[in-house]
Amino acid sequence: MKFGKLSIAAAVSALAGTPFAYAQSSVTLYGVIDAGINYTSNVQTGRTASGLHGADQYSFQDGATGGIRGSRWGLKGVEDLGGGLKAIFVLENGFGIGNGTLAQGGAEFGRQAYVGLQNPYGSVTLGRQYDSVVDYTQLFQSGAIWAGYLGAHAGDVDNTLNTRRINNAIKFASADYHGVKFGGLYSFGGVPGSIGHNQVWSLGASYYGGPFGLGVGYLNARNPNLSFYGTNPNAGTTAASNNLGGLGSATTPESNPIYAGYASASTTQIISAAGSYQLGSATFGVNYSNVQFRGLGSNSGPNPFGYSGNASFDNIEANFRYQITPAWLGGLAYVYTHAGGADDRGVAIYHQVQAGTDYFLSKRTDTYLIVVYQHASGTDSFGQPAVAYITGQTPSASNHQIAVRVGITHRF
């Protein structure tokens, strides 16, 4: 949907009685609505002295928690400033289709909000933005194409499915040079007397040529409990808050037991690399990521389990998709996650298998089915027997969990 050109410049010109050169500009309204019905097995309902308790759940969910695409609406604009230079902006709001509430912790434009300049060599933008791991390696994952948030690596520990956005960031993204793109981002911590406190920076690059695709990304977040995991309005603002998750209670479930015990890390580092190869209607993909929570025991967040040193996660995904017809896609993927733990604790393994199919009724509307199964073993970051936790759902009360979703998406 296109809005008319703004008339402020014309009004100023008329009042001044002088000629005014008009720049070509446009603003576009766009959006996505993703809704569906989910079944999740054995979700936690709380804990007692005898252990965790759970039950099967049927629920209506927005795409941001259990589907392929989070519901959103946005405005994006461009103004031609002449000489190849353009002003650009994006304001993108996430919302829950089931009740109309704001997503991203209540942020009005929680998905993206930035303004900047663009020329033939690339763009520089400022605001709330995606990091380079997301920009350059996300599209190699099954979760970004057909498996959705359910198909993210365990708990989306590597953020490749974009659970976190970066606030107060300046970002460069290059133009496409014969299939090569690259870029980087820096987020200002804004702490007086300490340039590095709360800072986030990332770098990435990708290449697409013929049937091949390659992508790499790197992210480093200092004091991540606040700078990386605490970027939504509903997050805690002090080191006493755990923005990664929680233990739950007798009547409430745990939140993110896979890595919530590492909120005291002084630094989070993410390295991601991915590739794909297309052979006719089939596409084969593989991606790897390493996540490290370094300097555990710092004053960045709570440390109830007394961790020190580093904790690490290795994620490996192999995926396959096949374009059955121009309108019908099918996919299958396997994800292996090894949690290295810290102080010889928190060592766990997560196996995840997912399958899905997506059928386009038109260019704007599609229906889909996703099935995900996860099995956990070892000890999680809470120091307890690891439970399964399919991203976007409530953790299981046992070491296995299955999630099934039937959904519909419409774009406008």
XYZ file of N, CA, C and O in Angstrom, residues 299-412:
456
model
N 29.296 -9.755 37.781
C 28.139 -9.066 38.360
C 27.101 -8.691 37.315
O 26.264 -7.831 37.553
N 27.122 -9.362 36.151
C 26.169 -9.039 35.088
C 24.769 -9.570 35.369
O 23.780 -9.051 34.847
N 24.678 -10.639 36.159
C 23.380 -11.224 36.447
C 23.471 -12.193 37.606
O 24.562 -12.481 38.116
N 22.335 -12.730 38.046
C 22.326 -13.643 39.193
C 23.074 -14.936 38.892
O 23.125 -15.388 37.740
N 23.635 -15.542 39.927
C 24.402 -16.777 39.777
C 24.084 -17.722 40.935
O 24.944 -18.039 41.760
N 22.827 -18.185 41.029
C 22.416 -18.986 42.188
C 23.123 -20.331 42.291
O 23.139 -20.932 43.369
N 23.712 -20.810 41.176
C 24.369 -22.120 41.210
C 25.886 -22.000 41.364
O 26.589 -23.004 41.321
N 26.377 -20.776 41.526
C 27.791 -20.570 41.794
C 28.714 -20.951 40.653
O 29.834 -21.412 40.886
N 28.281 -20.745 39.417
C 29.129 -21.080 38.268
C 30.321 -20.132 38.157
O 30.252 -18.952 38.547
N 31.418 -20.646 37.567
C 32.570 -19.828 37.214
C 33.115 -20.339 35.887
O 32.687 -21.386 35.385
N 34.045 -19.596 35.298
C 34.613 -20.027 34.027
C 33.662 -19.795 32.873
O 32.944 -18.792 32.828
N 33.629 -20.752 31.912
C 32.848 -20.601 30.688
C 31.893 -21.773 30.497
O 32.176 -22.900 30.923
N 30.766 -21.506 29.829
C 29.852 -22.550 29.365
C 29.716 -22.415 27.855
O 29.748 -21.301 27.326
N 29.582 -23.534 27.154
C 29.536 -23.469 25.690
C 28.452 -24.380 25.131
O 28.026 -25.346 25.778
N 28.007 -24.038 23.906
C 27.021 -24.822 23.180
C 27.485 -24.972 21.730
O 27.903 -23.987 21.112
N 27.394 -26.182 21.207
C 27.649 -26.438 19.791
C 26.365 -26.943 19.150
O 25.738 -27.889 19.665
N 25.966 -26.306 18.053
C 24.754 -26.678 17.329
C 25.110 -27.064 15.903
O 25.821 -26.323 15.212
N 24.607 -28.207 15.461
C 24.797 -28.654 14.081
C 23.431 -29.005 13.507
O 22.666 -29.760 14.123
N 23.121 -28.441 12.351
C 21.850 -28.739 11.676
C 22.107 -29.190 10.241
O 22.879 -28.565 9.508
N 21.452 -30.274 9.851
C 21.421 -30.720 8.460
C 19.971 -30.676 8.002
O 19.083 -31.194 8.693
N 19.720 -30.018 6.877
C 18.341 -29.882 6.432
C 18.205 -30.146 4.939
O 19.174 -30.064 4.172
N 16.987 -30.461 4.551
C 16.654 -30.778 3.163
C 15.260 -30.241 2.869
O 14.357 -30.376 3.701
N 15.104 -29.626 1.739
C 13.766 -29.215 1.308
C 13.596 -29.503 -0.173
O 14.569 -29.502 -0.934
N 12.346 -29.736 -0.537
C 12.047 -30.101 -1.921
C 10.829 -29.328 -2.390
O 9.796 -29.307 -1.705
N 10.972 -28.669 -3.538
C 9.871 -27.918 -4.126
C 9.040 -28.884 -4.943
O 9.315 -29.147 -6.115
N 8.014 -29.450 -4.321
C 7.211 -30.494 -4.952
C 6.511 -29.956 -6.194
O 6.509 -30.590 -7.258
N 5.903 -28.785 -6.066
C 5.339 -28.022 -7.182
C 5.718 -26.563 -6.935
O 6.217 -26.234 -5.862
N 5.476 -25.658 -7.877
C 5.785 -24.251 -7.603
C 5.088 -23.692 -6.370
O 5.568 -22.727 -5.770
N 3.984 -24.309 -5.962
C 3.220 -23.804 -4.820
C 3.363 -24.657 -3.568
O 2.832 -24.290 -2.520
N 4.092 -25.774 -3.653
C 4.086 -26.733 -2.547
C 5.518 -27.117 -2.183
O 6.292 -27.586 -3.027
N 5.862 -26.921 -0.903
C 7.203 -27.171 -0.396
C 7.148 -28.184 0.732
O 6.236 -28.163 1.562
N 8.138 -29.077 0.780
C 8.273 -30.005 1.890
C 9.682 -29.976 2.431
O 10.643 -29.702 1.692
N 9.860 -30.254 3.738
C 11.192 -30.193 4.320
C 11.382 -31.168 5.460
O 10.423 -31.612 6.105
N 12.672 -31.495 5.712
C 13.054 -32.389 6.793
C 14.401 -31.915 7.338
O 15.280 -31.513 6.566
N 14.590 -31.953 8.657
C 15.844 -31.483 9.248
C 16.127 -32.212 10.555
O 15.218 -32.713 11.232
N 17.439 -32.251 10.888
C 17.898 -32.799 12.166
C 18.837 -31.781 12.803
O 19.719 -31.226 12.136
N 18.642 -31.532 14.113
C 19.467 -30.580 14.850
C 20.074 -31.292 16.056
O 19.356 -31.928 16.843
N 21.401 -31.162 16.190
C 22.121 -31.725 17.331
C 22.712 -30.571 18.136
O 23.402 -29.705 17.579
N 22.445 -30.548 19.434
C 22.987 -29.520 20.321
C 23.721 -30.178 21.471
O 23.159 -31.026 22.177
N 24.990 -29.776 21.640
C 25.784 -30.260 22.768
C 26.062 -29.091 23.697
O 26.674 -28.094 23.302
N 25.585 -29.194 24.931
C 25.828 -28.172 25.953
C 27.032 -28.590 26.770
O 27.005 -29.616 27.459
N 28.124 -27.800 26.685
C 29.356 -28.155 27.375
C 29.337 -27.881 28.857
O 30.158 -28.410 29.609
N 28.408 -27.015 29.295
C 28.307 -26.731 30.718
C 29.468 -25.908 31.244
O 30.311 -25.411 30.494
N 29.531 -25.757 32.560
C 30.597 -25.021 33.249
C 30.928 -25.744 34.537
O 30.050 -26.356 35.167
N 32.186 -25.688 34.947
C 32.639 -26.366 36.183
C 32.257 -27.844 36.167
O 31.872 -28.418 37.193
N 32.308 -28.459 34.972
C 31.932 -29.875 34.804
C 30.480 -30.132 35.170
O 30.096 -31.261 35.497
N 29.661 -29.086 35.127
C 28.220 -29.236 35.355
C 27.463 -28.700 34.141
O 27.997 -27.959 33.330
N 26.188 -29.050 34.018
C 25.376 -28.547 32.922
C 25.705 -29.158 31.576
O 25.483 -28.541 30.532
N 26.257 -30.375 31.570
C 26.569 -31.058 30.317
C 25.319 -31.797 29.836
O 24.797 -32.668 30.545
N 24.845 -31.444 28.644
C 23.603 -32.031 28.136
C 23.670 -32.174 26.622
O 24.462 -31.498 25.948
N 22.824 -33.038 26.093
C 22.704 -33.231 24.642
C 21.226 -33.173 24.279
O 20.375 -33.767 24.958
N 20.943 -32.447 23.191
C 19.580 -32.312 22.688
C 19.546 -32.783 21.228
O 20.289 -32.270 20.391
N 18.676 -33.755 20.962
C 18.444 -34.228 19.600
C 17.074 -33.719 19.153
O 16.083 -33.861 19.888
N 17.011 -33.152 17.964
C 15.743 -32.599 17.476
C 15.537 -32.988 16.018
O 16.422 -32.788 15.175
N 14.358 -33.519 15.727
C 13.974 -33.891 14.365
C 12.715 -33.122 14.006
O 11.784 -33.025 14.831
N 12.681 -32.553 12.806
C 11.525 -31.760 12.406
C 11.181 -31.982 10.939
O 12.066 -32.212 10.102
N 9.891 -31.925 10.665
C 9.387 -32.068 9.305
C 8.273 -31.059 9.105
O 7.586 -30.669 10.057
N 8.100 -30.622 7.853
C 7.051 -29.643 7.594
C 6.694 -29.564 6.130
O 7.449 -30.024 5.255
N 5.558 -28.975 5.868
C 5.117 -28.738 4.510
C 4.368 -27.416 4.464
O 3.672 -27.049 5.422
N 4.540 -26.694 3.359
C 3.964 -25.353 3.206
C 3.341 -25.269 1.815
O 4.031 -25.507 0.807
N 2.052 -24.941 1.761
C 1.343 -24.881 0.481
C 0.793 -23.476 0.268
O 0.063 -22.952 1.111
N 1.159 -22.856 -0.853
C 0.723 -21.506 -1.163
C -0.581 -21.530 -1.957
O -0.625 -22.024 -3.082
N -1.617 -20.966 -1.343
C -2.900 -20.822 -2.015
C -2.864 -19.680 -3.022
O -3.631 -19.653 -3.983
N -1.988 -18.710 -2.762
C -1.765 -17.570 -3.647
C -0.392 -16.998 -3.301
O 0.307 -17.530 -2.431
N -0.007 -15.903 -3.935
C 1.278 -15.277 -3.619
C 1.287 -14.699 -2.207
O 2.354 -14.527 -1.613
N 0.117 -14.418 -1.657
C 0.024 -13.774 -0.351
C -0.392 -14.708 0.781
O -0.183 -14.385 1.945
N -0.982 -15.837 0.463
C -1.574 -16.689 1.492
C -1.084 -18.122 1.356
O -1.093 -18.687 0.262
N -0.642 -18.702 2.491
C -0.217 -20.104 2.491
C -0.686 -20.788 3.769
O -0.937 -20.140 4.794
N -0.830 -22.083 3.704
C -1.144 -22.914 4.864
C 0.005 -23.900 5.066
O 0.677 -24.296 4.113
N 0.234 -24.310 6.322
C 1.394 -25.152 6.585
C 1.158 -26.089 7.760
O 0.262 -25.884 8.587
N 2.004 -27.114 7.818
C 2.001 -28.093 8.903
C 3.449 -28.309 9.338
O 4.335 -28.499 8.502
N 3.707 -28.271 10.661
C 5.039 -28.487 11.215
C 4.944 -29.519 12.340
O 4.042 -29.450 13.176
N 5.891 -30.468 12.363
C 6.000 -31.445 13.442
C 7.447 -31.444 13.934
O 8.382 -31.580 13.129
N 7.640 -31.281 15.249
C 8.988 -31.238 15.833
C 9.026 -32.173 17.045
O 8.118 -32.160 17.887
N 10.112 -32.962 17.119
C 10.336 -33.836 18.281
C 11.720 -33.549 18.842
O 12.697 -33.432 18.096
N 11.816 -33.432 20.180
C 13.110 -33.198 20.828
C 13.305 -34.165 21.984
O 12.360 -34.441 22.741
N 14.531 -34.659 22.116
C 14.900 -35.524 23.239
C 16.126 -34.934 23.910
O 17.087 -34.524 23.248
N 16.109 -34.873 25.241
C 17.212 -34.298 26.025
C 17.813 -35.351 26.944
O 17.121 -36.259 27.420
N 19.117 -35.202 27.203
C 19.787 -36.070 28.170
C 20.884 -35.274 28.867
O 21.344 -34.250 28.359
N 21.313 -35.731 30.014
C 22.353 -35.040 30.765
C 21.771 -34.117 31.818
O 20.671 -34.342 32.345
N 22.500 -33.027 32.110
C 22.111 -32.066 33.145
C 22.065 -30.677 32.546
O 22.996 -30.262 31.847
N 20.989 -29.940 32.801
C 20.845 -28.621 32.173
C 21.484 -27.529 33.027
O 22.127 -27.798 34.051
N 21.291 -26.276 32.619
C 21.952 -25.146 33.296
C 21.407 -24.905 34.695
O 22.021 -24.160 35.478
N 20.270 -25.506 35.046
C 19.735 -25.405 36.399
C 20.268 -26.507 37.314
O 19.833 -26.637 38.460
N 21.168 -27.349 36.778
C 21.740 -28.411 37.581
C 20.808 -29.571 37.831
O 21.013 -30.354 38.763
N 19.792 -29.729 37.006
C 18.817 -30.804 37.166
C 18.829 -31.667 35.909
O 19.386 -31.268 34.884
N 18.232 -32.860 35.943
C 18.148 -33.664 34.725
C 17.513 -32.850 33.591
O 16.471 -32.220 33.770
N 18.183 -32.834 32.451
C 17.743 -32.000 31.341
C 16.355 -32.397 30.852
O 16.048 -33.582 30.707
N 15.527 -31.395 30.633
C 14.195 -31.616 30.069
C 14.167 -31.072 28.646
O 14.944 -30.186 28.281
N 13.280 -31.610 27.830
C 13.124 -31.115 26.462
C 12.473 -29.742 26.494
O 11.627 -29.451 27.344
N 12.895 -28.894 25.538
C 12.334 -27.538 25.457
C 12.348 -27.100 24.002
O 13.353 -26.628 23.492
N 11.229 -27.288 23.329
C 11.074 -26.841 21.947
C 10.832 -25.337 21.957
O 9.962 -24.840 22.674
N 11.611 -24.611 21.186
C 11.594 -23.154 21.213
C 10.195 -22.593 21.016
O 9.456 -23.008 20.124
N 9.841 -21.630 21.864
C 8.543 -20.976 21.784
C 7.458 -21.650 22.602
O 6.394 -21.062 22.817
N 7.712 -22.890 23.073
C 6.739 -23.618 23.859
C 7.167 -23.649 25.321
O 8.268 -23.232 25.677
N 6.308 -24.138 26.186
C 6.660 -24.324 27.587
C 7.525 -25.576 27.714
O 7.236 -26.581 27.067
N 8.612 -25.543 28.509
C 9.448 -26.730 28.656
C 8.644 -27.952 29.094
O 7.631 -27.849 29.791
N 9.141 -29.112 28.703
C 8.513 -30.371 29.083
C 8.802 -30.692 30.538
O 9.764 -30.192 31.131
N 8.001 -31.553 31.117
C 8.268 -32.066 32.459
C 9.117 -33.331 32.397
O 9.458 -33.897 33.436
N 9.487 -33.743 31.178
C 10.296 -34.951 31.003
C 11.407 -34.670 29.995
O 11.595 -33.532 29.562
N 12.115 -35.695 29.585
C 13.243 -35.509 28.673
C 12.858 -35.559 27.201
O 13.725 -35.584 26.327
N 11.563 -35.569 26.904
C 11.146 -35.561 25.504
C 9.887 -34.700 25.339
O 9.129 -34.496 26.289
N 9.712 -34.198 24.129
C 8.575 -33.332 23.841
C 8.305 -33.349 22.338
O 9.230 -33.436 21.527
N 7.032 -33.253 21.988
C 6.636 -33.157 20.589
C 5.710 -31.963 20.435
O 4.902 -31.668 21.323
N 5.861 -31.244 19.328
C 4.988 -30.109 19.022
C 4.491 -30.245 17.593
O 5.263 -30.578 16.688
N 3.201 -29.983 17.409
C 2.580 -30.047 16.086
C 1.805 -28.751 15.873
O 1.093 -28.297 16.779
N 1.944 -28.157 14.696
C 1.223 -26.920 14.406
C 0.608 -26.980 13.014
O 1.260 -27.385 12.045
N -0.638 -26.516 12.929
C -1.312 -26.258 11.660
C -1.597 -24.780 11.618
O -2.234 -24.228 12.537
N -1.100 -24.080 10.578
C -1.216 -22.622 10.561
C -1.537 -22.069 9.195
O -1.510 -22.765 8.170
N -1.836 -20.777 9.189
C -2.099 -20.035 7.966
C -1.404 -18.678 8.058
O -1.365 -18.066 9.133
N -0.841 -18.228 6.952
C -0.149 -16.952 6.885
C -0.711 -16.127 5.745
O -0.950 -16.645 4.654
N -0.922 -14.841 6.004
C -1.323 -13.901 4.956
C -0.420 -12.680 5.004
O -0.111 -12.163 6.066
N 0.009 -12.224 3.833
C 0.855 -11.043 3.717
C 0.069 -9.921 3.057
O -0.738 -10.160 2.160
N 0.334 -8.694 3.476
C -0.322 -7.559 2.835
C 0.669 -6.427 2.651
O 1.786 -6.456 3.190
